[in-house]
PDB file of C-alpha atoms in Angstrom:
ATOM      1  CA  MET V   1     -10.158 -32.036   8.467  1.00 95.00           C
ATOM      2  CA  GLN V   2      -9.945 -28.892  10.563  1.00 96.00           C
ATOM      3  CA  ILE V   3     -11.745 -25.576  10.149  1.00 97.00           C
ATOM      4  CA  VAL V   4      -9.600 -22.541  10.886  1.00 96.00           C
ATOM      5  CA  GLU V   5     -11.365 -19.191  11.071  1.00 97.00           C
ATOM      6  CA  GLY V   6      -9.599 -15.910  10.540  1.00 95.00           C
ATOM      7  CA  ARG V   7      -9.742 -12.356   9.281  1.00 95.00           C
ATOM      8  CA  LEU V   8      -7.551 -10.815   6.599  1.00 96.00           C
ATOM      9  CA  ILE V   9      -6.084  -7.334   6.818  1.00 95.00           C
ATOM     10  CA  GLY V  10      -8.389  -6.251   4.030  1.00 91.00           C
ATOM     11  CA  GLY V  11     -11.294  -6.974   6.344  1.00 90.00           C
ATOM     12  CA  GLU V  12     -12.558 -10.238   4.914  1.00 93.00           C
ATOM     13  CA  SER V  13     -13.314 -13.038   7.348  1.00 96.00           C
ATOM     14  CA  TYR V  14     -12.845 -16.580   6.179  1.00 98.00           C
ATOM     15  CA  ARG V  15     -12.862 -20.263   6.985  1.00 98.00           C
ATOM     16  CA  ASP V  16      -9.943 -22.422   5.937  1.00 98.00           C
ATOM     17  CA  PHE V  17     -10.603 -26.130   5.570  1.00 98.00           C
ATOM     18  CA  VAL V  18      -7.304 -27.796   6.352  1.00 97.00           C
ATOM     19  CA  LEU V  19      -6.077 -31.371   6.198  1.00 96.00           C
ATOM     20  CA  PRO V  20      -2.863 -31.758   8.206  1.00 92.00           C
ATOM     21  CA  GLY V  21      -0.157 -34.034   6.894  1.00 87.00           C
ATOM     22  CA  ARG V  22       1.872 -36.598   8.793  1.00 80.00           C
ATOM     23  CA  SER V  23       5.360 -35.425   7.908  1.00 74.00           C
ATOM     24  CA  VAL V  24       4.342 -32.084   6.372  1.00 76.00           C
ATOM     25  CA  PRO V  25       2.257 -29.245   7.790  1.00 80.00           C
ATOM     26  CA  GLU V  26      -0.707 -29.580   5.408  1.00 92.00           C
ATOM     27  CA  VAL V  27      -1.628 -31.705   2.451  1.00 94.00           C
ATOM     28  CA  PHE V  28      -4.742 -29.742   1.573  1.00 97.00           C
ATOM     29  CA  SER V  29      -6.224 -26.355   2.357  1.00 97.00           C
ATOM     30  CA  ALA V  30      -9.108 -24.412   0.886  1.00 98.00           C
ATOM     31  CA  ARG V  31     -10.490 -20.994   1.765  1.00 98.00           C
ATOM     32  CA  LEU V  32     -14.081 -19.813   1.737  1.00 98.00           C
ATOM     33  CA  LEU V  33     -14.596 -16.122   2.396  1.00 98.00           C
ATOM     34  CA  ASN V  34     -17.666 -15.350   4.464  1.00 97.00           C
ATOM     35  CA  GLY V  35     -20.428 -14.299   2.128  1.00 95.00           C
ATOM     36  CA  SER V  36     -18.774 -15.870  -0.903  1.00 97.00           C
ATOM     37  CA  THR V  37     -19.765 -18.996  -2.800  1.00 97.00           C
ATOM     38  CA  THR V  38     -16.321 -19.432  -4.330  1.00 98.00           C
ATOM     39  CA  LEU V  39     -14.010 -21.929  -2.683  1.00 98.00           C
ATOM     40  CA  GLU V  40     -10.352 -21.251  -3.351  1.00 98.00           C
ATOM     41  CA  ILE V  41      -8.083 -24.277  -3.113  1.00 97.00           C
ATOM     42  CA  THR V  42      -4.969 -22.657  -1.717  1.00 97.00           C
ATOM     43  CA  TRP V  43      -2.942 -25.873  -1.591  1.00 96.00           C
ATOM     44  CA  THR V  44      -3.219 -29.471  -2.585  1.00 94.00           C
ATOM     45  CA  ALA V  45      -0.321 -31.864  -2.353  1.00 91.00           C
ATOM     46  CA  SER V  46      -2.209 -34.297  -4.565  1.00 86.00           C
ATOM     47  CA  LEU V  47      -3.797 -33.759  -7.952  1.00 83.00           C
ATOM     48  CA  GLY V  48      -5.207 -37.273  -7.870  1.00 87.00           C
ATOM     49  CA  GLN V  49      -8.798 -36.879  -8.996  1.00 88.00           C
ATOM     50  CA  GLY V  50     -10.343 -39.270  -6.510  1.00 92.00           C
ATOM     51  CA  THR V  51      -8.398 -37.850  -3.596  1.00 94.00           C
ATOM     52  CA  LEU V  52      -9.188 -34.270  -4.497  1.00 95.00           C
ATOM     53  CA  VAL V  53     -12.904 -34.897  -5.030  1.00 97.00           C
ATOM     54  CA  ASN V  54     -13.158 -36.736  -1.722  1.00 97.00           C
ATOM     55  CA  ARG V  55     -11.535 -33.803   0.041  1.00 97.00           C
ATOM     56  CA  LEU V  56     -13.820 -31.322  -1.649  1.00 98.00           C
ATOM     57  CA  ALA V  57     -16.823 -33.402  -0.662  1.00 98.00           C
ATOM     58  CA  LEU V  58     -15.685 -33.228   2.937  1.00 98.00           C
ATOM     59  CA  VAL V  59     -15.263 -29.454   2.654  1.00 98.00           C
ATOM     60  CA  GLN V  60     -18.778 -29.184   1.243  1.00 98.00           C
ATOM     61  CA  LYS V  61     -20.163 -31.207   4.130  1.00 98.00           C
ATOM     62  CA  LEU V  62     -18.370 -29.059   6.699  1.00 98.00           C
ATOM     63  CA  ALA V  63     -19.261 -25.820   4.949  1.00 98.00           C
ATOM     64  CA  GLY V  64     -22.968 -26.510   5.119  1.00 97.00           C
ATOM     65  CA  GLY V  65     -23.791 -28.965   2.397  1.00 97.00           C
ATOM     66  CA  PRO V  66     -24.527 -28.682  -1.341  1.00 96.00           C
ATOM     67  CA  GLY V  67     -24.717 -25.076  -2.461  1.00 94.00           C
ATOM     68  CA  SER V  68     -22.280 -23.788   0.155  1.00 97.00           C
ATOM     69  CA  PHE V  69     -19.991 -23.164  -2.768  1.00 98.00           C
ATOM     70  CA  THR V  70     -20.856 -23.165  -6.451  1.00 98.00           C
ATOM     71  CA  ARG V  71     -17.419 -22.293  -7.800  1.00 98.00           C
ATOM     72  CA  ILE V  72     -14.028 -23.799  -7.028  1.00 98.00           C
ATOM     73  CA  THR V  73     -10.813 -22.075  -8.044  1.00 97.00           C
ATOM     74  CA  GLY V  74      -7.117 -22.768  -7.749  1.00 95.00           C
ATOM     75  CA  GLN V  75      -4.250 -20.615  -8.952  1.00 95.00           C
ATOM     76  CA  ALA V  76      -1.349 -22.498 -10.501  1.00 93.00           C
ATOM     77  CA  SER V  77       2.105 -21.177 -11.265  1.00 93.00           C
ATOM     78  CA  ALA V  78       3.996 -21.871 -14.476  1.00 87.00           C
ATOM     79  CA  GLU V  79       5.783 -25.004 -13.319  1.00 82.00           C
ATOM     80  CA  PHE V  80       2.465 -26.781 -12.756  1.00 82.00           C
ATOM     81  CA  ARG V  81       0.809 -25.632 -15.964  1.00 79.00           C
ATOM     82  CA  ASP V  82       1.800 -28.695 -18.016  1.00 80.00           C
ATOM     83  CA  VAL V  83       0.540 -31.076 -15.338  1.00 82.00           C
ATOM     84  CA  ILE V  84      -2.778 -29.300 -15.150  1.00 82.00           C
ATOM     85  CA  GLN V  85      -3.131 -28.985 -18.916  1.00 83.00           C
ATOM     86  CA  ALA V  86      -2.818 -32.766 -19.116  1.00 87.00           C
ATOM     87  CA  LEU V  87      -5.949 -33.198 -16.990  1.00 87.00           C
ATOM     88  CA  ASP V  88      -9.121 -34.392 -18.689  1.00 92.00           C
ATOM     89  CA  LEU V  89     -11.352 -31.489 -17.723  1.00 94.00           C
ATOM     90  CA  ASP V  90     -14.580 -33.174 -18.841  1.00 95.00           C
ATOM     91  CA  GLU V  91     -13.754 -36.162 -16.697  1.00 95.00           C
ATOM     92  CA  ALA V  92     -12.932 -33.854 -13.803  1.00 95.00           C
ATOM     93  CA  GLY V  93     -16.319 -32.191 -14.129  1.00 97.00           C
ATOM     94  CA  GLN V  94     -18.079 -35.539 -14.060  1.00 97.00           C
ATOM     95  CA  ALA V  95     -16.103 -36.602 -11.001  1.00 97.00           C
ATOM     96  CA  LEU V  96     -17.074 -33.412  -9.205  1.00 97.00           C
ATOM     97  CA  GLY V  97     -20.695 -34.079 -10.024  1.00 97.00           C
ATOM     98  CA  LYS V  98     -20.497 -37.530  -8.494  1.00 97.00           C
ATOM     99  CA  GLY V  99     -18.708 -36.269  -5.410  1.00 97.00           C
ATOM    100  CA  LEU V 100     -20.506 -32.996  -4.797  1.00 98.00           C
ATOM    101  CA  GLY V 101     -23.789 -33.443  -6.596  1.00 97.00           C
ATOM    102  CA  GLY V 102     -25.015 -31.329  -9.463  1.00 97.00           C
ATOM    103  CA  LYS V 103     -23.315 -30.707 -12.788  1.00 97.00           C
ATOM    104  CA  TRP V 104     -19.919 -29.060 -12.954  1.00 98.00           C
ATOM    105  CA  GLY V 105     -17.909 -27.552 -15.781  1.00 98.00           C
ATOM    106  CA  VAL V 106     -14.138 -27.265 -15.442  1.00 97.00           C
ATOM    107  CA  ALA V 107     -11.893 -24.875 -17.344  1.00 96.00           C
ATOM    108  CA  LEU V 108      -8.264 -23.786 -17.280  1.00 93.00           C
ATOM    109  CA  ARG V 109      -7.770 -20.087 -17.918  1.00 93.00           C
ATOM    110  CA  PRO V 110      -4.721 -17.831 -17.907  1.00 92.00           C
ATOM    111  CA  ARG V 111      -5.063 -15.212 -15.179  1.00 93.00           C
ATOM    112  CA  PRO V 112      -5.378 -11.805 -16.909  1.00 91.00           C
ATOM    113  CA  ASN V 113      -2.634  -9.293 -16.141  1.00 89.00           C
ATOM    114  CA  SER V 114      -0.721 -11.783 -14.018  1.00 93.00           C
ATOM    115  CA  ILE V 115       2.992 -11.058 -13.790  1.00 94.00           C
ATOM    116  CA  PRO V 116       4.501 -13.565 -13.836  1.00 96.00           C
ATOM    117  CA  SER V 117       1.934 -15.700 -15.634  1.00 94.00           C
ATOM    118  CA  THR V 118      -0.369 -17.938 -13.658  1.00 95.00           C
ATOM    119  CA  TRP V 119      -3.401 -20.058 -14.510  1.00 94.00           C
ATOM    120  CA  ASP V 120      -6.727 -20.537 -12.817  1.00 94.00           C
ATOM    121  CA  LEU V 121      -8.361 -23.940 -12.746  1.00 94.00           C
ATOM    122  CA  VAL V 122     -12.043 -23.076 -12.342  1.00 97.00           C
ATOM    123  CA  ALA V 123     -14.899 -25.444 -11.661  1.00 98.00           C
ATOM    124  CA  THR V 124     -18.406 -23.994 -11.861  1.00 98.00           C
ATOM    125  CA  ARG V 125     -21.643 -25.626 -10.831  1.00 97.00           C
ATOM    126  CA  ILE V 126     -23.751 -25.317 -13.959  1.00 96.00           C
ATOM    127  CA  GLY V 127     -26.849 -27.229 -12.961  1.00 91.00           C
ATOM    128  CA  ASP V 128     -28.536 -29.693 -10.658  1.00 88.00           C
TER     129      ASP V 128
ATOM    130  CA  MET H   1     -18.041 -10.869  -4.314  1.00 84.00           C
ATOM    131  CA  ASP H   2     -14.965 -11.661  -6.375  1.00 91.00           C
ATOM    132  CA  PRO H   3     -12.320 -13.262  -4.146  1.00 94.00           C
ATOM    133  CA  HIS H   4      -9.659 -12.258  -6.677  1.00 94.00           C
ATOM    134  CA  GLU H   5     -10.590  -8.575  -6.650  1.00 95.00           C
ATOM    135  CA  LYS H   6      -7.435  -6.559  -6.070  1.00 96.00           C
ATOM    136  CA  LEU H   7      -7.323  -4.052  -3.229  1.00 96.00           C
ATOM    137  CA  TYR H   8      -4.552  -1.578  -3.960  1.00 97.00           C
ATOM    138  CA  TRP H   9      -2.724  -0.116  -0.956  1.00 98.00           C
ATOM    139  CA  PRO H  10      -3.670   1.971   0.904  1.00 97.00           C
ATOM    140  CA  PHE H  11      -6.942   0.520   2.113  1.00 96.00           C
ATOM    141  CA  ALA H  12      -8.718   0.343   5.476  1.00 94.00           C
ATOM    142  CA  ILE H  13      -7.147  -2.064   7.965  1.00 93.00           C
ATOM    143  CA  PRO H  14      -8.107  -3.488  11.389  1.00 88.00           C
ATOM    144  CA  PRO H  15      -7.039  -1.618  14.540  1.00 90.00           C
ATOM    145  CA  VAL H  16      -3.395  -2.231  15.426  1.00 89.00           C
ATOM    146  CA  GLN H  17      -4.281  -3.891  18.720  1.00 90.00           C
ATOM    147  CA  THR H  18      -6.152  -6.655  16.853  1.00 90.00           C
ATOM    148  CA  GLN H  19      -3.440  -7.288  14.251  1.00 93.00           C
ATOM    149  CA  THR H  20      -1.537 -10.559  14.325  1.00 93.00           C
ATOM    150  CA  GLU H  21       2.232 -10.688  13.779  1.00 93.00           C
ATOM    151  CA  GLU H  22       1.689 -12.000  10.272  1.00 94.00           C
ATOM    152  CA  GLN H  23      -0.742  -9.187   9.491  1.00 95.00           C
ATOM    153  CA  LYS H  24       1.808  -6.648  10.743  1.00 95.00           C
ATOM    154  CA  SER H  25       4.339  -8.248   8.417  1.00 97.00           C
ATOM    155  CA  GLN H  26       1.892  -7.944   5.542  1.00 98.00           C
ATOM    156  CA  LEU H  27       1.294  -4.297   6.318  1.00 97.00           C
ATOM    157  CA  ARG H  28       5.030  -3.617   6.383  1.00 97.00           C
ATOM    158  CA  PHE H  29       5.275  -5.179   2.921  1.00 98.00           C
ATOM    159  CA  LEU H  30       2.415  -3.088   1.557  1.00 98.00           C
ATOM    160  CA  GLU H  31       3.816   0.119   3.024  1.00 98.00           C
ATOM    161  CA  ALA H  32       7.381  -0.555   1.842  1.00 98.00           C
ATOM    162  CA  ALA H  33       6.279  -1.552  -1.652  1.00 98.00           C
ATOM    163  CA  HIS H  34       3.999   1.461  -1.883  1.00 98.00           C
ATOM    164  CA  GLN H  35       6.743   3.865  -0.769  1.00 98.00           C
ATOM    165  CA  GLN H  36       8.982   2.488  -3.491  1.00 97.00           C
ATOM    166  CA  GLY H  37       6.319   2.898  -6.149  1.00 97.00           C
ATOM    167  CA  TYR H  38       5.539  -0.785  -6.758  1.00 98.00           C
ATOM    168  CA  ALA H  39       1.700  -0.463  -6.599  1.00 97.00           C
ATOM    169  CA  PRO H  40       1.180  -3.336  -4.156  1.00 98.00           C
ATOM    170  CA  TYR H  41      -2.186  -4.994  -3.788  1.00 98.00           C
ATOM    171  CA  MET H  42      -3.905  -7.689  -1.849  1.00 98.00           C
ATOM    172  CA  GLU H  43      -6.562  -9.911  -3.370  1.00 97.00           C
ATOM    173  CA  ARG H  44      -9.633 -10.340  -1.199  1.00 96.00           C
ATOM    174  CA  VAL H  45      -8.806 -14.044  -0.797  1.00 97.00           C
ATOM    175  CA  GLY H  46      -5.395 -13.209   0.683  1.00 97.00           C
ATOM    176  CA  HIS H  47      -2.787 -13.249  -2.118  1.00 98.00           C
ATOM    177  CA  PHE H  48      -0.445 -10.291  -2.656  1.00 98.00           C
ATOM    178  CA  GLY H  49       1.308  -8.782  -5.642  1.00 98.00           C
ATOM    179  CA  ALA H  50       3.295  -5.813  -6.912  1.00 98.00           C
ATOM    180  CA  ALA H  51       5.277  -4.701  -9.955  1.00 97.00           C
ATOM    181  CA  SER H  52       8.187  -2.495 -10.889  1.00 95.00           C
ATOM    182  CA  GLY H  53       8.910  -1.712 -14.514  1.00 90.00           C
ATOM    183  CA  THR H  54       9.108  -5.041 -16.294  1.00 93.00           C
ATOM    184  CA  ARG H  55       9.383  -7.076 -13.070  1.00 96.00           C
ATOM    185  CA  GLY H  56       6.381  -8.481 -11.241  1.00 97.00           C
ATOM    186  CA  VAL H  57       5.853 -10.537  -8.106  1.00 98.00           C
ATOM    187  CA  GLN H  58       3.139 -12.467  -6.404  1.00 98.00           C
ATOM    188  CA  ILE H  59       2.916 -13.912  -2.883  1.00 98.00           C
ATOM    189  CA  LEU H  60       0.318 -16.679  -2.867  1.00 98.00           C
ATOM    190  CA  VAL H  61      -1.109 -18.103   0.335  1.00 97.00           C
ATOM    191  CA  ARG H  62      -0.615 -21.856   0.309  1.00 96.00           C
ATOM    192  CA  GLY H  63      -1.733 -22.665   3.865  1.00 93.00           C
ATOM    193  CA  ARG H  64      -0.668 -21.922   7.403  1.00 88.00           C
ATOM    194  CA  LYS H  65       3.060 -21.129   7.375  1.00 90.00           C
ATOM    195  CA  HIS H  66       3.281 -21.688   3.633  1.00 95.00           C
ATOM    196  CA  TRP H  67       3.607 -18.959   1.038  1.00 97.00           C
ATOM    197  CA  GLN H  68       4.611 -19.320  -2.588  1.00 97.00           C
ATOM    198  CA  VAL H  69       6.527 -16.427  -4.135  1.00 98.00           C
ATOM    199  CA  LEU H  70       6.612 -15.901  -7.861  1.00 98.00           C
ATOM    200  CA  MET H  71       9.076 -13.492  -9.440  1.00 98.00           C
ATOM    201  CA  GLY H  72       9.413 -12.766 -13.115  1.00 96.00           C
ATOM    202  CA  THR H  73       8.310 -10.716 -16.056  1.00 95.00           C
ATOM    203  CA  ALA H  74       5.317 -10.791 -18.371  1.00 92.00           C
ATOM    204  CA  LYS H  75       7.307 -13.237 -20.535  1.00 91.00           C
ATOM    205  CA  GLU H  76       8.506 -15.733 -17.950  1.00 93.00           C
ATOM    206  CA  THR H  77       8.702 -16.838 -14.350  1.00 95.00           C
ATOM    207  CA  ILE H  78      12.274 -16.511 -13.129  1.00 96.00           C
ATOM    208  CA  LEU H  79      11.895 -17.865  -9.615  1.00 97.00           C
ATOM    209  CA  SER H  80       9.180 -19.779  -7.803  1.00 97.00           C
ATOM    210  CA  ALA H  81       9.772 -20.650  -4.159  1.00 98.00           C
ATOM    211  CA  HIS H  82       7.780 -22.065  -1.272  1.00 97.00           C
ATOM    212  CA  LEU H  83       8.497 -20.342   2.049  1.00 97.00           C
ATOM    213  CA  ASP H  84       7.460 -20.891   5.642  1.00 95.00           C
ATOM    214  CA  ASN H  85       6.744 -17.280   6.622  1.00 96.00           C
ATOM    215  CA  PHE H  86       5.441 -14.089   5.081  1.00 97.00           C
ATOM    216  CA  ARG H  87       8.308 -11.838   6.191  1.00 97.00           C
ATOM    217  CA  THR H  88      10.875 -13.840   4.226  1.00 98.00           C
ATOM    218  CA  ALA H  89       8.512 -13.905   1.250  1.00 98.00           C
ATOM    219  CA  ALA H  90       8.128 -10.125   1.392  1.00 98.00           C
ATOM    220  CA  GLU H  91      11.879  -9.503   1.646  1.00 98.00           C
ATOM    221  CA  ALA H  92      12.481 -11.799  -1.306  1.00 98.00           C
ATOM    222  CA  VAL H  93       9.974 -10.142  -3.620  1.00 98.00           C
ATOM    223  CA  LEU H  94      11.005  -6.619  -2.632  1.00 98.00           C
ATOM    224  CA  GLY H  95      14.583  -7.571  -3.447  1.00 97.00           C
ATOM    225  CA  TRP H  96      13.512  -8.787  -6.882  1.00 96.00           C
ATOM    226  CA  LEU H  97      11.577  -5.610  -7.560  1.00 97.00           C
ATOM    227  CA  ARG H  98      14.609  -3.532  -6.595  1.00 96.00           C
ATOM    228  CA  GLY H  99      16.619  -5.422  -9.225  1.00 95.00           C
ATOM    229  CA  ALA H 100      18.346  -8.180  -7.244  1.00 96.00           C
ATOM    230  CA  ASP H 101      19.584 -11.300  -8.994  1.00 95.00           C
ATOM    231  CA  ALA H 102      17.286 -14.291  -8.557  1.00 96.00           C
ATOM    232  CA  ALA H 103      20.145 -16.653  -7.685  1.00 96.00           C
ATOM    233  CA  GLU H 104      21.180 -14.318  -4.853  1.00 96.00           C
ATOM    234  CA  ILE H 105      17.615 -14.292  -3.584  1.00 97.00           C
ATOM    235  CA  VAL H 106      17.624 -18.090  -3.452  1.00 97.00           C
ATOM    236  CA  GLU H 107      20.634 -17.984  -1.149  1.00 97.00           C
ATOM    237  CA  GLN H 108      18.858 -15.527   1.125  1.00 97.00           C
ATOM    238  CA  ILE H 109      15.727 -17.652   1.456  1.00 98.00           C
ATOM    239  CA  ARG H 110      17.266 -21.139   1.685  1.00 97.00           C
ATOM    240  CA  ASP H 111      16.708 -21.522   5.409  1.00 97.00           C
ATOM    241  CA  HIS H 112      12.988 -20.879   4.997  1.00 97.00           C
ATOM    242  CA  LEU H 113      12.147 -23.124   2.061  1.00 97.00           C
ATOM    243  CA  VAL H 114       9.199 -25.484   2.442  1.00 95.00           C
ATOM    244  CA  VAL H 115      10.557 -28.811   1.219  1.00 94.00           C
ATOM    245  CA  THR H 116       7.991 -31.564   0.676  1.00 91.00           C
ATOM    246  CA  ARG H 117       7.293 -34.203  -1.924  1.00 89.00           C
ATOM    247  CA  ALA H 118       4.912 -31.750  -3.596  1.00 89.00           C
ATOM    248  CA  THR H 119       7.314 -28.781  -3.566  1.00 92.00           C
ATOM    249  CA  GLY H 120      10.502 -30.699  -4.381  1.00 91.00           C
ATOM    250  CA  CYS H 121      13.521 -28.816  -3.091  1.00 94.00           C
ATOM    251  CA  GLY H 122      11.281 -25.842  -2.426  1.00 95.00           C
ATOM    252  CA  PHE H 123      12.210 -23.636  -5.348  1.00 96.00           C
ATOM    253  CA  LEU H 124      12.517 -23.544  -9.127  1.00 95.00           C
ATOM    254  CA  LEU H 125      15.017 -21.123 -10.633  1.00 95.00           C
ATOM    255  CA  HIS H 126      14.862 -20.500 -14.355  1.00 88.00           C
ATOM    256  CA  GLN H 127      18.182 -19.934 -15.962  1.00 71.00           C
ATOM    257  CA  PRO H 128      18.260 -18.161 -19.352  1.00 59.00           C
ATOM    258  CA  ALA H 129      19.563 -21.221 -21.211  1.00 49.00           C
ATOM    259  CA  ALA H 130      17.610 -23.955 -19.371  1.00 47.00           C
ATOM    260  CA  ALA H 131      15.385 -24.418 -16.322  1.00 47.00           C
ATOM    261  CA  THR H 132      17.289 -25.472 -13.205  1.00 47.00           C
ATOM    262  CA  ARG H 133      15.706 -27.453 -10.393  1.00 49.00           C
ATOM    263  CA  SER H 134      18.033 -28.377  -7.591  1.00 45.00           C
ATOM    264  CA  THR H 135      17.572 -31.843  -6.078  1.00 40.00           C
TER     265      THR H 135
END
């Protein structure tokens, strides 16, 4: 996994945690703004729970260890909503706890005022 | 800090000599959309959006050289496409906001679609009667 640092035109500096693919540019990328404890998964080619948790655990290690992020978000467009709604969110929270430590709650929420509609999958660290 | 906080254009930007080509492309989008009255914004985390009447668009960062454009209304997504550069994404969404037909936009962006196992053929076009996904 690579760490790519950059700065956005709005002024925010960030680190992207990127896993290159073999035949595709990237199979996973996640962004952590400097000063933020929210990790945004910008892309994942796999929604496999084990794969995703392993990748997040690696991000956590590279980002500075447990506590480097306490919230994980991902914005999904309409065509992926059904796939995500089929996820067992309780199970996902437990898997995150095993992979990252702590207790995690996972929720799927429609993004307010999003045109067109999108959904946020949000995982929040709710305890140790 | 809320990474999804929207910064509406205009806002303070880095000096031109430090701007990357992609950032210049993003600025051109914000300026063009603003001039046309589409209230463009950038989320702190790096996504973009704008709206015109009943039409709305979003440009979501999906990695290096990977942007997802969403075009639609409050009721439905008409076109979702994965593109390999921001300039093409910006041209596509500005076209939609100006009233272009989504099928025509697909033809304009075909050469820049990101086609992978995860993205399928790179786009999903919703037709009024049924969803169409080219294979």
